[in-house]
PDB file of C-alpha atoms in Angstrom:
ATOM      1  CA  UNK A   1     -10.606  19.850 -20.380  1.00  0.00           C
ATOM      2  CA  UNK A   2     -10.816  21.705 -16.995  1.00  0.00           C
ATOM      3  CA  UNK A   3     -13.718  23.459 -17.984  1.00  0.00           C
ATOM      4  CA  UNK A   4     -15.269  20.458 -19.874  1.00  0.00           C
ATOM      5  CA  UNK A   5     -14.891  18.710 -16.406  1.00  0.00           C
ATOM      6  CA  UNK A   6     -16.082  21.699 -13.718  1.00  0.00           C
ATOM      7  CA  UNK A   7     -19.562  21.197 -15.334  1.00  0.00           C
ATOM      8  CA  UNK A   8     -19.800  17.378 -16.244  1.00  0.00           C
ATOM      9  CA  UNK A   9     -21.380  14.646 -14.833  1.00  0.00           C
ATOM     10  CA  UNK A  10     -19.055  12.010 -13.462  1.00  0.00           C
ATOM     11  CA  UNK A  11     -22.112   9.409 -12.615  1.00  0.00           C
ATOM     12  CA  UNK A  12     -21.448   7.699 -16.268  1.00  0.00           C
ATOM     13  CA  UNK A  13     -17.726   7.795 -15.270  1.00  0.00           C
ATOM     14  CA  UNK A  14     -17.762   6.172 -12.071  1.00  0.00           C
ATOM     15  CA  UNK A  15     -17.180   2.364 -11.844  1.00  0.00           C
ATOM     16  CA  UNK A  16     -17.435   0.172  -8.572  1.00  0.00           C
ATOM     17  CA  UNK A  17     -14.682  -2.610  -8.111  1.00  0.00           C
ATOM     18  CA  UNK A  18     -15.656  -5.039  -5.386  1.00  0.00           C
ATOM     19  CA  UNK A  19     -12.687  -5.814  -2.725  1.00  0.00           C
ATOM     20  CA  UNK A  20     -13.603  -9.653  -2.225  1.00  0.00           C
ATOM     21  CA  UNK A  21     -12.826 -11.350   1.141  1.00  0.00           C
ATOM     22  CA  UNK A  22     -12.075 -14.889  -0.477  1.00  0.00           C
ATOM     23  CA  UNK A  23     -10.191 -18.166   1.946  1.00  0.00           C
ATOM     24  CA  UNK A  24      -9.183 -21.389   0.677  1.00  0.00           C
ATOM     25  CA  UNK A  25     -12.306 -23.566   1.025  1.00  0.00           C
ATOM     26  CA  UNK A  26     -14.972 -20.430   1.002  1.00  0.00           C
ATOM     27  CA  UNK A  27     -17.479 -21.504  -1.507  1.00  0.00           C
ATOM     28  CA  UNK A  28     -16.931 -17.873  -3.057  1.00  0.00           C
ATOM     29  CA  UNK A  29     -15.812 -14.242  -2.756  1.00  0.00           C
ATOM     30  CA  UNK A  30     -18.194 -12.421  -0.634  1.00  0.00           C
ATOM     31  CA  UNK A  31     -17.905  -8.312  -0.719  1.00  0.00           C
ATOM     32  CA  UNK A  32     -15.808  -6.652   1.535  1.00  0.00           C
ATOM     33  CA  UNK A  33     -16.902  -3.095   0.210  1.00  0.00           C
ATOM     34  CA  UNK A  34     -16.444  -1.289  -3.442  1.00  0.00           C
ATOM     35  CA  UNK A  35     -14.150   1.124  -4.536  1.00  0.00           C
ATOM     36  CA  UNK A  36     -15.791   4.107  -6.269  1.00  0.00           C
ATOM     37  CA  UNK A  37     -13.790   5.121  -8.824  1.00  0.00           C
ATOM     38  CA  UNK A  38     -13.460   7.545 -11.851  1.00  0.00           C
ATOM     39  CA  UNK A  39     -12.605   5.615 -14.812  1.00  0.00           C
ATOM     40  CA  UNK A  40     -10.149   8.218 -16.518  1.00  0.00           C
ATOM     41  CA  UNK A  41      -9.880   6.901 -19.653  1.00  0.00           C
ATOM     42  CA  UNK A  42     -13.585   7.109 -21.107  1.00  0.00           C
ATOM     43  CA  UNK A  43     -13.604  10.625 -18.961  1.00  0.00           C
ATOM     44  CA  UNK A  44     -10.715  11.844 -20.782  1.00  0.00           C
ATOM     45  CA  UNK A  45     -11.640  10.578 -23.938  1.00  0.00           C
ATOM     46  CA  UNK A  46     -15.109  12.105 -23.570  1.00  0.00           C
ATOM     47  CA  UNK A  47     -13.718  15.326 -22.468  1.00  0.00           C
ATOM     48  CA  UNK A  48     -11.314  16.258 -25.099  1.00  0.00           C
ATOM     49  CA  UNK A  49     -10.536  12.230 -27.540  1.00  0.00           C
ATOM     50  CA  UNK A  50      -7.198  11.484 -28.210  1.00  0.00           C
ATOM     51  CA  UNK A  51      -5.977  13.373 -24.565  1.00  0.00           C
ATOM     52  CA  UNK A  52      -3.611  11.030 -22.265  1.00  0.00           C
ATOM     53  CA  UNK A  53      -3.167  13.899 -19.324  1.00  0.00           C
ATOM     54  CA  UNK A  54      -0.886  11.176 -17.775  1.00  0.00           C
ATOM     55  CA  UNK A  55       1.849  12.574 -20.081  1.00  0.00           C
ATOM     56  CA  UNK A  56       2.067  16.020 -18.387  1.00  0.00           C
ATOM     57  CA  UNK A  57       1.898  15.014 -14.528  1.00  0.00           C
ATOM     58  CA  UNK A  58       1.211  18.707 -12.779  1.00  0.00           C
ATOM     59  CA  UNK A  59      -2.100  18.452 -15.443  1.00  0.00           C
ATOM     60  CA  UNK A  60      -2.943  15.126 -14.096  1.00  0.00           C
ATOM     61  CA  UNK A  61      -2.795  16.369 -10.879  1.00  0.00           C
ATOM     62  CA  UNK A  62      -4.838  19.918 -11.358  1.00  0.00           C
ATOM     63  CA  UNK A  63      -7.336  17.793 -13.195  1.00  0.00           C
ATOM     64  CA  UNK A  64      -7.483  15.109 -10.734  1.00  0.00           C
ATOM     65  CA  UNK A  65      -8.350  17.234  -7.918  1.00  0.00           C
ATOM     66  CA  UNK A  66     -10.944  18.840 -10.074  1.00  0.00           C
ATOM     67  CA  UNK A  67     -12.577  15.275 -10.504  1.00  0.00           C
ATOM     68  CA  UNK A  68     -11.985  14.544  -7.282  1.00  0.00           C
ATOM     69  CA  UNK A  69     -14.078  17.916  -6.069  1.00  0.00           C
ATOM     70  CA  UNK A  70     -16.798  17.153  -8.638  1.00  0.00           C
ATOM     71  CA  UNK A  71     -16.757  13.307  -7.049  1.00  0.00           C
ATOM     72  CA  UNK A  72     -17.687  14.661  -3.784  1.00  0.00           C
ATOM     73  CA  UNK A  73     -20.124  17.348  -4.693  1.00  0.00           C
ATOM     74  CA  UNK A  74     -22.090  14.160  -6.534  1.00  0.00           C
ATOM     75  CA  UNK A  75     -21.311  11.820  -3.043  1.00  0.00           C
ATOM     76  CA  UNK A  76     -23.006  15.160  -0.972  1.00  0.00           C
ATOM     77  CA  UNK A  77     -26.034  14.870  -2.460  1.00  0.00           C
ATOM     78  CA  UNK A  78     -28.170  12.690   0.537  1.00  0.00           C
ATOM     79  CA  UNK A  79     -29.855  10.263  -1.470  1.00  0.00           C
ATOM     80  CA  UNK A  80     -26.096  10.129  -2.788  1.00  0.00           C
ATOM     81  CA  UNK A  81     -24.549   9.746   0.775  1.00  0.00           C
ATOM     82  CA  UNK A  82     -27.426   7.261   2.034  1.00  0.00           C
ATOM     83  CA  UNK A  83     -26.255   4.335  -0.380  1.00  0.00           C
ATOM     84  CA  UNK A  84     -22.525   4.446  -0.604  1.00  0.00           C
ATOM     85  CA  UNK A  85     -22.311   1.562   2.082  1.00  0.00           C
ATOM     86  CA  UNK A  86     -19.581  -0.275   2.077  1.00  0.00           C
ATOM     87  CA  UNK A  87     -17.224   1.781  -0.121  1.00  0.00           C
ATOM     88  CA  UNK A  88     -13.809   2.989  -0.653  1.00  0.00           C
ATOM     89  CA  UNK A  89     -12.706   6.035  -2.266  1.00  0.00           C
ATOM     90  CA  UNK A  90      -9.319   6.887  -4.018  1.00  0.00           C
ATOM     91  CA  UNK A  91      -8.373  10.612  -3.670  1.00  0.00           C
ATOM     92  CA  UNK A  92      -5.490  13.238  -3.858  1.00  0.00           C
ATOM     93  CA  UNK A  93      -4.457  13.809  -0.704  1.00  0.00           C
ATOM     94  CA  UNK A  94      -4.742  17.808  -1.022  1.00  0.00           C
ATOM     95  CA  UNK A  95      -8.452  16.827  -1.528  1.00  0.00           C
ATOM     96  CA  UNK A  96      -9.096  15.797   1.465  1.00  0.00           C
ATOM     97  CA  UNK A  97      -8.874  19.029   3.465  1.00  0.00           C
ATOM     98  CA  UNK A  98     -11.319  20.391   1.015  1.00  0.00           C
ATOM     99  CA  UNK A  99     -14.952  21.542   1.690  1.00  0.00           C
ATOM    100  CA  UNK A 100     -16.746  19.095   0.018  1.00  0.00           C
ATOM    101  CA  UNK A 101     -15.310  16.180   1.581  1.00  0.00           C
ATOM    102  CA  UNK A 102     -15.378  17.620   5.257  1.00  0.00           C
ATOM    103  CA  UNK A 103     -19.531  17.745   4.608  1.00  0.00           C
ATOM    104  CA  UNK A 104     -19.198  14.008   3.193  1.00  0.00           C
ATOM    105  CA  UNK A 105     -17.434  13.154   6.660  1.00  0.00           C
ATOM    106  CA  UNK A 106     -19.841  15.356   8.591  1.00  0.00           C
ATOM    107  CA  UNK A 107     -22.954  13.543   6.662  1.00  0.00           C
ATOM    108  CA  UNK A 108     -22.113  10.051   7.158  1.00  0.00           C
ATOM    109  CA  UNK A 109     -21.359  10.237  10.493  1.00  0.00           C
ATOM    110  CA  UNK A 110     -19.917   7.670  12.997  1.00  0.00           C
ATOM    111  CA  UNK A 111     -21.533   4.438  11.561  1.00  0.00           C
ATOM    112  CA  UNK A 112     -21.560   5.413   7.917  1.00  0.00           C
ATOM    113  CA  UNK A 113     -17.145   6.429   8.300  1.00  0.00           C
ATOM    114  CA  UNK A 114     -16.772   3.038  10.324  1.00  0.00           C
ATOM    115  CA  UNK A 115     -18.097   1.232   6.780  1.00  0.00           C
ATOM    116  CA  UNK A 116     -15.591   3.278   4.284  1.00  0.00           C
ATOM    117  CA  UNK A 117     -11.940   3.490   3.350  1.00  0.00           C
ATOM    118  CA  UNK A 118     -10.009   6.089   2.426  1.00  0.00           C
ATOM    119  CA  UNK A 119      -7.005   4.747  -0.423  1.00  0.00           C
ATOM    120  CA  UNK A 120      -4.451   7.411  -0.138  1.00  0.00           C
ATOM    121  CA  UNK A 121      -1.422   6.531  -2.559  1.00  0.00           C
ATOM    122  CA  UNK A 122       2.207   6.081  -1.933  1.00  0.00           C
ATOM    123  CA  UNK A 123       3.347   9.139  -4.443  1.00  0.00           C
ATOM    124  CA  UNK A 124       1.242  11.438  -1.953  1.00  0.00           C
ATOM    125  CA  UNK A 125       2.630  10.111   1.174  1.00  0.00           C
ATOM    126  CA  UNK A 126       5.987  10.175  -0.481  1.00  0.00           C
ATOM    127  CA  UNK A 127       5.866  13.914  -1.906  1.00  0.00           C
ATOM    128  CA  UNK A 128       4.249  15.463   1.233  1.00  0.00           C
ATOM    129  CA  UNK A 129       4.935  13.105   4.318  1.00  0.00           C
ATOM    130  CA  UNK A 130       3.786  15.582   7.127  1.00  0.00           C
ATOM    131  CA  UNK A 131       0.490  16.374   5.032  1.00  0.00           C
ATOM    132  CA  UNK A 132      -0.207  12.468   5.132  1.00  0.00           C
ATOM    133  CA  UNK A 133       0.432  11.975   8.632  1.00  0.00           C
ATOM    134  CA  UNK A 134      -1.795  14.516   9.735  1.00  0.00           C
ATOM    135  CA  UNK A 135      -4.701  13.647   7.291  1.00  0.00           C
ATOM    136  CA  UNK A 136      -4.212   9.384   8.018  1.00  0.00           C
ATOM    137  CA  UNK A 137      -3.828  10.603  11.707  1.00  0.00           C
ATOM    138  CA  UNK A 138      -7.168  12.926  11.621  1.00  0.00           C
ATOM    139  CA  UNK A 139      -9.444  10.650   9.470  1.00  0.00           C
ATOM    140  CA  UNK A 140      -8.401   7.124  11.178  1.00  0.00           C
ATOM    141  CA  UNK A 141      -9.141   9.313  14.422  1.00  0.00           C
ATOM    142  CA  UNK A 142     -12.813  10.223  12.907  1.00  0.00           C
ATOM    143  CA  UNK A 143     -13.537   6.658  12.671  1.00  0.00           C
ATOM    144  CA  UNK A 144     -12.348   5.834   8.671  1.00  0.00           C
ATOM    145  CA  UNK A 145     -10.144   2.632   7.596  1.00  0.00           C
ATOM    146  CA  UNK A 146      -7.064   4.683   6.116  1.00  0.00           C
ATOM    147  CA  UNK A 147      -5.174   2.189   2.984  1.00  0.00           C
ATOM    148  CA  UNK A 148      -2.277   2.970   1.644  1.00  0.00           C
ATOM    149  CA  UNK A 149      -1.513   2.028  -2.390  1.00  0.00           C
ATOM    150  CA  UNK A 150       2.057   0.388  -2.775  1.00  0.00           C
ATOM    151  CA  UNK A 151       1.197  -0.279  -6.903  1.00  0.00           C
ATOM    152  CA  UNK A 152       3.530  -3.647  -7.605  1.00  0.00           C
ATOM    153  CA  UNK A 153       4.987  -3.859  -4.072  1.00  0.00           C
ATOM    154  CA  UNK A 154       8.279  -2.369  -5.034  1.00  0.00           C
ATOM    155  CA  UNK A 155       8.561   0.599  -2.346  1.00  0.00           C
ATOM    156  CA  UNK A 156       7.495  -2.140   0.330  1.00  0.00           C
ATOM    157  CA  UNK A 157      11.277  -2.079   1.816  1.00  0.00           C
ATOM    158  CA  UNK A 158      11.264   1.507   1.885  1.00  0.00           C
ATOM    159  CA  UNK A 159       7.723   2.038   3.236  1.00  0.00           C
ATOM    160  CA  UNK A 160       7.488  -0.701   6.013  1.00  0.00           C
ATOM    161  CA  UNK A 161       3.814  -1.244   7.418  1.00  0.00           C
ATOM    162  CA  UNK A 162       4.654  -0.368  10.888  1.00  0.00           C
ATOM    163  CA  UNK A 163       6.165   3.239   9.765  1.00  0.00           C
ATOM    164  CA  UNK A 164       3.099   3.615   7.716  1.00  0.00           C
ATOM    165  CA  UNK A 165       0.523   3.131  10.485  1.00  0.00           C
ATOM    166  CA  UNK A 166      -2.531   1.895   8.326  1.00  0.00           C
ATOM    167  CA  UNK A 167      -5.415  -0.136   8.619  1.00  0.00           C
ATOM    168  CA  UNK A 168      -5.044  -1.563   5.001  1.00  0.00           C
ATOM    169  CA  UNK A 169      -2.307  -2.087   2.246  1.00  0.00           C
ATOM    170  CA  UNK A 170      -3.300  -2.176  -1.433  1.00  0.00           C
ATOM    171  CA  UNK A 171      -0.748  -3.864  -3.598  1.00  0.00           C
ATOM    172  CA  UNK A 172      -1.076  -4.515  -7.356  1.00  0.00           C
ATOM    173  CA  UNK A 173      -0.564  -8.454  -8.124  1.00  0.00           C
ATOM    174  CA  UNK A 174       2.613  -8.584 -10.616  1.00  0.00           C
ATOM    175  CA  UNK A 175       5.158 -12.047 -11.392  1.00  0.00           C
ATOM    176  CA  UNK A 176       7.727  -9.340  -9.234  1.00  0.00           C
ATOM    177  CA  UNK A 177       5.405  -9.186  -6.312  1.00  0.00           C
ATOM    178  CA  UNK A 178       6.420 -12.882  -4.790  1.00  0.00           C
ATOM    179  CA  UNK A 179      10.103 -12.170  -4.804  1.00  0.00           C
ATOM    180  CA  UNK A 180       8.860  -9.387  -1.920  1.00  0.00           C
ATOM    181  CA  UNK A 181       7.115 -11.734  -0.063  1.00  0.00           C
ATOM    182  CA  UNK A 182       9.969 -10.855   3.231  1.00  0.00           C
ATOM    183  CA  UNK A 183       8.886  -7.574   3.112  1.00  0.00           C
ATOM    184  CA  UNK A 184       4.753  -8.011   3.859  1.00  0.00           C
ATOM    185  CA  UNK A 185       3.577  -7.051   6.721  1.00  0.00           C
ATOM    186  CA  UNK A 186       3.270  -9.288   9.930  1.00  0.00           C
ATOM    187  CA  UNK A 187      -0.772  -8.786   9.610  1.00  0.00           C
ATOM    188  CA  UNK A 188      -1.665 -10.373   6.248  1.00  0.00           C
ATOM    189  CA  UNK A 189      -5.097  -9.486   7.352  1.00  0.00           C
ATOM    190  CA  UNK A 190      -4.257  -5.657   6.342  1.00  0.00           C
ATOM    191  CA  UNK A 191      -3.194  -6.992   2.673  1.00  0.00           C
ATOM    192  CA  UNK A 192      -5.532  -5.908  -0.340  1.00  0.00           C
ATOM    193  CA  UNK A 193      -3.954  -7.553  -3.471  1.00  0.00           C
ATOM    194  CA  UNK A 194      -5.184  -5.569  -6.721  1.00  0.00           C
ATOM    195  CA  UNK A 195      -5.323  -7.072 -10.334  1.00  0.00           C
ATOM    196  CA  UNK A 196      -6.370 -10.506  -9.415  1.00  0.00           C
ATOM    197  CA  UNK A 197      -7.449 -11.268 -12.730  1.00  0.00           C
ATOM    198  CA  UNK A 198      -5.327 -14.606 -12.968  1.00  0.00           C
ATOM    199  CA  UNK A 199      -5.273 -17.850 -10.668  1.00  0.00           C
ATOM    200  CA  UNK A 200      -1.916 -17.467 -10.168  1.00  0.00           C
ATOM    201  CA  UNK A 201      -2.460 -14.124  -8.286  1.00  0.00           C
ATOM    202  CA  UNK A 202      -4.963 -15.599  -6.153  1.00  0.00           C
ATOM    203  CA  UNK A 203      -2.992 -18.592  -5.545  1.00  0.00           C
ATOM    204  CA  UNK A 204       0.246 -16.655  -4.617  1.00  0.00           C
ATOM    205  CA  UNK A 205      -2.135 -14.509  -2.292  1.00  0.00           C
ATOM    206  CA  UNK A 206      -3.466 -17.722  -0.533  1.00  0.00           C
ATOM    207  CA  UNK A 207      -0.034 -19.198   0.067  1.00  0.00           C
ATOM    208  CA  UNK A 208       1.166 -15.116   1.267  1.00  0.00           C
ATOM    209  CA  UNK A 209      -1.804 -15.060   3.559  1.00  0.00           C
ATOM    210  CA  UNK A 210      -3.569 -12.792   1.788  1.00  0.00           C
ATOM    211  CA  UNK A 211      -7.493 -13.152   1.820  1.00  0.00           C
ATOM    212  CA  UNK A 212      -8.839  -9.475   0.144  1.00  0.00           C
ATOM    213  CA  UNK A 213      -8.820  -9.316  -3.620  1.00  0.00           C
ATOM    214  CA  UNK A 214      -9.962  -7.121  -6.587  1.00  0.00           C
ATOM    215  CA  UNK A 215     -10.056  -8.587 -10.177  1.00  0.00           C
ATOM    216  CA  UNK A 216     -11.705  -9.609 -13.113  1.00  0.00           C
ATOM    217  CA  UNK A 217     -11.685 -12.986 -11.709  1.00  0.00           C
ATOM    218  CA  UNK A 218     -13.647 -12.985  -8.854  1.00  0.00           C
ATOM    219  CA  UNK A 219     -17.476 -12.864  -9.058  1.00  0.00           C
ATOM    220  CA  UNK A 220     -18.985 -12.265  -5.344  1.00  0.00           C
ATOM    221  CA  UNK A 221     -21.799 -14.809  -3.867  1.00  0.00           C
ATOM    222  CA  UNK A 222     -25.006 -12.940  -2.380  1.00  0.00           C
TER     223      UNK A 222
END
């Protein structure tokens, strides 16, 4: 698999999810930005069928940061680099003091980092705290939005937005999340709920404060 995966193509792989700024009363979701990401199933399955990496978790994680290094060798290309936008991208934190994505820093420059966001997720910041304080310090410094990914919501009491010191929270809509409704953040405007793909998501969001989504169930205006 690692060697089907040093020389593939991830451009078939790659899927954009809008974020969707949506209010009570807009007349639609409007694009925030899009997360670029590697859809791992069809990319295992391609790679070596009937694989679930997921099962051994140091494998996930050698091949991850393998994906993640042929992500960013794809994302240096300029024409690449040029049209990314508005986008977000989710990597291992180790891969972010690699080459390749210092020259994707270096070629956006000021106004194309001031457009992206850098998802970073809780397992990282939980396994190697000084290594994400230094990279959320450094990159937020350089001019990107850093988000943190708190899946369901569950380690909101033990990672409390003002320790974490992000611009952005992503949590993952589930019928647990409301019961941690004491535990969002003062800001709601930091909030990124995941997995809207039912009105009742949305409709818990609205009534949380929350106006970023991602889901099946939003389809963005313009």
């Amino acid at each position: 698999m690692e060697r089907g995966l040093g020389n593939a193509s991830l451009a078939r792989f790659l899927v954009h999810r809008p974020v969707c700024r949506l209010a009570p009363g807009d007349p639609g979701p409007e694009i925030a930005w899009e997360d670029w990401e590697v859809a791992w199933p069809d990319l295992c399955e391609a790679l070596l069928p009937g694989s679930d990496p997921s099962l051994s978790p140091a494998l996930f994680r050698r091949l991850r940061r393998l994906a993640d290094r042929r992500l960013l060798l794809e994302l240096n290309r300029p024409e690449e680099a040029r049209r990314l936008g508005r986008a977000g991208l989710h990597l291992a934190l180790e891969s972010l003091a690699e080459p390749e994505f210092l020259r994707l820093d270096a070629a956006l420059g000021p106004a194309g980092r001031a457009m992206m966001v850098l998802r970073l997720s809780a397992e990282d910041a939980l396994a190697d705290p000084d290594g994400f304080g230094f990279v959320r310090d450094f990159y937020r410094a350089r001019g990107w939005r850093v988000a943190i990914d708190l899946g369901a919501g569950g380690l909101l009491p033990v990672l409390p937005a003002a320790a974490l010191r992000v611009d952005l929270i992503r949590l993952h809509w589930s019928p647990a999340l409301p019961g941690l409704a004491a535990a969002l953040p003062e800001d709601r405007a930091t909030l990124v709920l995941g997995g809207a793909d039912r009105a009742a998501a949305i409709g818990w969001g609205w009534e949380a404060g929350i106006t970023l989504f991602q889901g099946r169930l939003l389809r963005p205006r313009g």
